[in-house]
Amino acid sequence: CGGDDGGGGGSMEMEPSDSIVGIYNEVYNCNEPTGDEGLQCVDAREVATVEIVVGNSPDEYFITDLQSDWAGSGTLSDRTFTWSASYDDPGLPPGERYTETGVWEFDASLNSFSKTSNYTYTQITGGGNCTGEAVRVPATPPNPTAIGECP
């Protein structure tokens, strides 16, 4: 749920792939409830570079954010990748430690995906949800769908 500020952009034409394995540039928005005030945007157009590698079985894959210790795994069914991950290093402050579950819907070429996810803090009460867009490197993904207070 962290990263650097990102911007929109176009995607490059790519040959269809026969696997989701690879490295993707992602742009995402995340928000969380703030009590009576509604929703607060906590990540607006943040960027990440995510690597997907083959797991221990034919439909399992491991995922890692190459800029942080965020890591997880999931399974692929058709073009839907269902995953769970954690960012729970004991050296992090409680408000930055969380677990996350989500779905990545890949396009027919397997070169891009749309993300929806939910995260829950592990040391404090709370969490939120995220949307995002990703494309294989070196392409730049479009800005993600607006979510709550995030543009």
mmCIF file of C-alpha atoms in Angstrom:
data_model
loop_
_atom_site.group_PDB
_atom_site.id
_atom_site.type_symbol
_atom_site.label_atom_id
_atom_site.label_comp_id
_atom_site.label_asym_id
_atom_site.label_seq_id
_atom_site.Cartn_x
_atom_site.Cartn_y
_atom_site.Cartn_z
ATOM 1 C CA CYS A 1 0.000 0.000 0.000
ATOM 2 C CA GLY A 2 3.005 2.385 -0.248
ATOM 3 C CA GLY A 3 5.183 3.744 -3.004
ATOM 4 C CA ASP A 4 6.129 6.871 -4.921
ATOM 5 C CA ASP A 5 3.736 9.262 -6.627
ATOM 6 C CA GLY A 6 2.856 8.073 -10.100
ATOM 7 C CA GLY A 7 1.148 9.463 -13.083
ATOM 8 C CA GLY A 8 -0.880 8.306 -15.993
ATOM 9 C CA GLY A 9 0.391 7.297 -19.307
ATOM 10 C CA GLY A 10 -0.211 5.071 -22.234
ATOM 11 C CA SER A 11 0.704 1.501 -22.836
ATOM 12 C CA MET A 12 2.956 0.117 -25.527
ATOM 13 C CA GLU A 13 1.776 -2.529 -27.991
ATOM 14 C CA MET A 14 3.019 -5.884 -26.756
ATOM 15 C CA GLU A 15 2.890 -9.382 -28.090
ATOM 16 C CA PRO A 16 0.452 -11.636 -26.207
ATOM 17 C CA SER A 17 2.111 -13.705 -23.501
ATOM 18 C CA ASP A 18 1.488 -17.329 -22.582
ATOM 19 C CA SER A 19 2.100 -16.700 -18.858
ATOM 20 C CA ILE A 20 1.553 -14.072 -16.169
ATOM 21 C CA VAL A 21 5.186 -14.537 -15.028
ATOM 22 C CA GLY A 22 7.076 -11.262 -15.323
ATOM 23 C CA ILE A 23 7.533 -7.762 -13.925
ATOM 24 C CA TYR A 24 4.710 -5.200 -13.963
ATOM 25 C CA ASN A 25 4.508 -1.460 -13.315
ATOM 26 C CA GLU A 26 1.455 -0.698 -11.181
ATOM 27 C CA VAL A 27 -0.390 2.516 -10.266
ATOM 28 C CA TYR A 28 -2.940 2.300 -7.441
ATOM 29 C CA ASN A 29 -5.259 4.220 -5.124
ATOM 30 C CA CYS A 30 -6.158 3.184 -1.561
ATOM 31 C CA ASN A 31 -8.593 4.652 0.925
ATOM 32 C CA GLU A 32 -9.841 3.817 4.404
ATOM 33 C CA PRO A 33 -12.716 4.840 6.660
ATOM 34 C CA THR A 34 -12.148 7.771 9.016
ATOM 35 C CA GLY A 35 -15.158 7.359 11.314
ATOM 36 C CA ASP A 36 -17.876 9.989 10.847
ATOM 37 C CA GLU A 37 -15.889 11.808 8.170
ATOM 38 C CA GLY A 38 -16.295 9.090 5.532
ATOM 39 C CA LEU A 39 -13.249 7.971 3.569
ATOM 40 C CA GLN A 40 -9.682 9.232 3.474
ATOM 41 C CA CYS A 41 -7.339 8.744 0.504
ATOM 42 C CA VAL A 42 -4.149 7.232 1.940
ATOM 43 C CA ASP A 43 -2.448 6.331 -1.366
ATOM 44 C CA ALA A 44 -3.239 8.403 -4.462
ATOM 45 C CA ARG A 45 -1.724 7.223 -7.725
ATOM 46 C CA GLU A 46 1.086 5.433 -5.923
ATOM 47 C CA VAL A 47 3.445 3.313 -8.016
ATOM 48 C CA ALA A 48 4.968 -0.099 -7.458
ATOM 49 C CA THR A 49 6.947 -2.605 -9.491
ATOM 50 C CA VAL A 50 5.631 -6.109 -8.876
ATOM 51 C CA GLU A 51 7.318 -9.358 -9.901
ATOM 52 C CA ILE A 52 5.349 -12.573 -10.458
ATOM 53 C CA VAL A 53 7.213 -15.910 -10.412
ATOM 54 C CA VAL A 54 6.075 -19.535 -10.611
ATOM 55 C CA GLY A 55 5.181 -21.102 -7.259
ATOM 56 C CA ASN A 56 5.187 -24.690 -5.989
ATOM 57 C CA SER A 57 2.328 -25.980 -8.177
ATOM 58 C CA PRO A 58 1.175 -25.277 -11.739
ATOM 59 C CA ASP A 59 -1.466 -22.696 -10.752
ATOM 60 C CA GLU A 60 0.424 -21.086 -7.825
ATOM 61 C CA TYR A 61 2.515 -17.923 -8.171
ATOM 62 C CA PHE A 62 4.605 -15.802 -5.800
ATOM 63 C CA ILE A 63 4.365 -12.002 -5.905
ATOM 64 C CA THR A 64 6.834 -9.412 -4.600
ATOM 65 C CA ASP A 65 6.969 -5.619 -4.621
ATOM 66 C CA LEU A 66 10.529 -4.951 -5.772
ATOM 67 C CA GLN A 67 10.763 -1.705 -3.729
ATOM 68 C CA SER A 68 9.575 -3.096 -0.365
ATOM 69 C CA ASP A 69 9.215 -6.276 1.680
ATOM 70 C CA TRP A 70 5.577 -6.721 0.550
ATOM 71 C CA ALA A 71 5.218 -10.325 -0.611
ATOM 72 C CA GLY A 72 2.569 -12.960 -1.073
ATOM 73 C CA SER A 73 1.189 -15.725 -3.217
ATOM 74 C CA GLY A 74 -1.918 -16.671 -5.091
ATOM 75 C CA THR A 75 -3.562 -18.920 -7.624
ATOM 76 C CA LEU A 76 -4.573 -18.341 -11.217
ATOM 77 C CA SER A 77 -7.887 -19.506 -12.665
ATOM 78 C CA ASP A 78 -8.350 -18.549 -16.314
ATOM 79 C CA ARG A 79 -7.297 -14.852 -16.205
ATOM 80 C CA THR A 80 -8.233 -14.219 -12.551
ATOM 81 C CA PHE A 81 -5.377 -14.198 -10.032
ATOM 82 C CA THR A 82 -6.581 -14.384 -6.399
ATOM 83 C CA TRP A 83 -3.850 -13.557 -3.881
ATOM 84 C CA SER A 84 -2.912 -12.672 -0.323
ATOM 85 C CA ALA A 85 0.163 -10.792 0.858
ATOM 86 C CA SER A 86 1.649 -9.190 3.928
ATOM 87 C CA TYR A 87 3.813 -6.253 4.848
ATOM 88 C CA ASP A 88 4.370 -7.070 8.494
ATOM 89 C CA ASP A 89 8.050 -6.475 9.267
ATOM 90 C CA PRO A 90 8.395 -6.097 13.074
ATOM 91 C CA GLY A 91 10.612 -3.042 12.505
ATOM 92 C CA LEU A 92 7.739 -1.095 10.970
ATOM 93 C CA PRO A 93 5.449 1.123 13.061
ATOM 94 C CA PRO A 94 2.012 -0.430 13.814
ATOM 95 C CA GLY A 95 0.168 1.806 11.326
ATOM 96 C CA GLU A 96 2.314 0.504 8.451
ATOM 97 C CA ARG A 97 2.026 -3.244 9.131
ATOM 98 C CA TYR A 98 -0.822 -5.003 7.301
ATOM 99 C CA THR A 99 -2.102 -8.036 5.433
ATOM 100 C CA GLU A 100 -3.841 -7.688 2.081
ATOM 101 C CA THR A 101 -6.059 -9.880 -0.113
ATOM 102 C CA GLY A 102 -7.107 -9.152 -3.631
ATOM 103 C CA VAL A 103 -7.869 -10.059 -7.199
ATOM 104 C CA TRP A 104 -5.976 -9.173 -10.353
ATOM 105 C CA GLU A 105 -8.020 -9.514 -13.554
ATOM 106 C CA PHE A 106 -5.625 -10.002 -16.492
ATOM 107 C CA ASP A 107 -6.462 -8.948 -20.026
ATOM 108 C CA ALA A 108 -6.602 -11.537 -22.822
ATOM 109 C CA SER A 109 -2.938 -10.937 -23.766
ATOM 110 C CA LEU A 110 -1.779 -11.444 -20.119
ATOM 111 C CA ASN A 111 0.201 -8.188 -20.406
ATOM 112 C CA SER A 112 -1.875 -6.047 -18.039
ATOM 113 C CA PHE A 113 -4.265 -6.356 -15.111
ATOM 114 C CA SER A 114 -6.773 -4.409 -13.037
ATOM 115 C CA LYS A 115 -6.530 -4.735 -9.259
ATOM 116 C CA THR A 116 -9.017 -4.660 -6.391
ATOM 117 C CA SER A 117 -7.906 -5.441 -2.839
ATOM 118 C CA ASN A 118 -8.636 -5.024 0.857
ATOM 119 C CA TYR A 119 -6.062 -4.579 3.604
ATOM 120 C CA THR A 120 -6.199 -4.917 7.382
ATOM 121 C CA TYR A 121 -3.649 -3.525 9.820
ATOM 122 C CA THR A 122 -2.044 -6.198 11.995
ATOM 123 C CA GLN A 123 -1.135 -4.102 15.054
ATOM 124 C CA ILE A 124 -3.976 -1.561 15.166
ATOM 125 C CA THR A 125 -7.665 -1.597 14.252
ATOM 126 C CA GLY A 126 -8.499 -0.571 10.725
ATOM 127 C CA GLY A 127 -7.811 -1.083 7.078
ATOM 128 C CA GLY A 128 -9.160 -0.102 3.700
ATOM 129 C CA ASN A 129 -9.378 -0.977 0.036
ATOM 130 C CA CYS A 130 -7.466 -0.320 -3.166
ATOM 131 C CA THR A 131 -7.883 -0.260 -6.939
ATOM 132 C CA GLY A 132 -5.088 -0.282 -9.476
ATOM 133 C CA GLU A 133 -3.880 -0.823 -13.013
ATOM 134 C CA ALA A 134 -0.678 -2.573 -14.114
ATOM 135 C CA VAL A 135 1.221 -3.373 -17.308
ATOM 136 C CA ARG A 136 4.378 -5.296 -18.079
ATOM 137 C CA VAL A 137 7.567 -3.243 -17.895
ATOM 138 C CA PRO A 138 8.682 -1.023 -19.538
ATOM 139 C CA ALA A 139 5.142 0.256 -20.299
ATOM 140 C CA THR A 140 3.401 2.789 -18.031
ATOM 141 C CA PRO A 141 -0.091 1.911 -16.769
ATOM 142 C CA PRO A 142 -3.029 4.310 -16.964
ATOM 143 C CA ASN A 143 -4.245 5.987 -13.789
ATOM 144 C CA PRO A 144 -6.430 3.688 -11.706
ATOM 145 C CA THR A 145 -10.168 4.065 -11.283
ATOM 146 C CA ALA A 146 -11.098 6.728 -8.753
ATOM 147 C CA ILE A 147 -11.936 5.246 -5.360
ATOM 148 C CA GLY A 148 -13.561 7.119 -2.480
ATOM 149 C CA GLU A 149 -11.614 10.334 -1.954
ATOM 150 C CA CYS A 150 -8.755 9.280 -4.256
ATOM 151 C CA PRO A 151 -8.838 10.866 -7.738
#
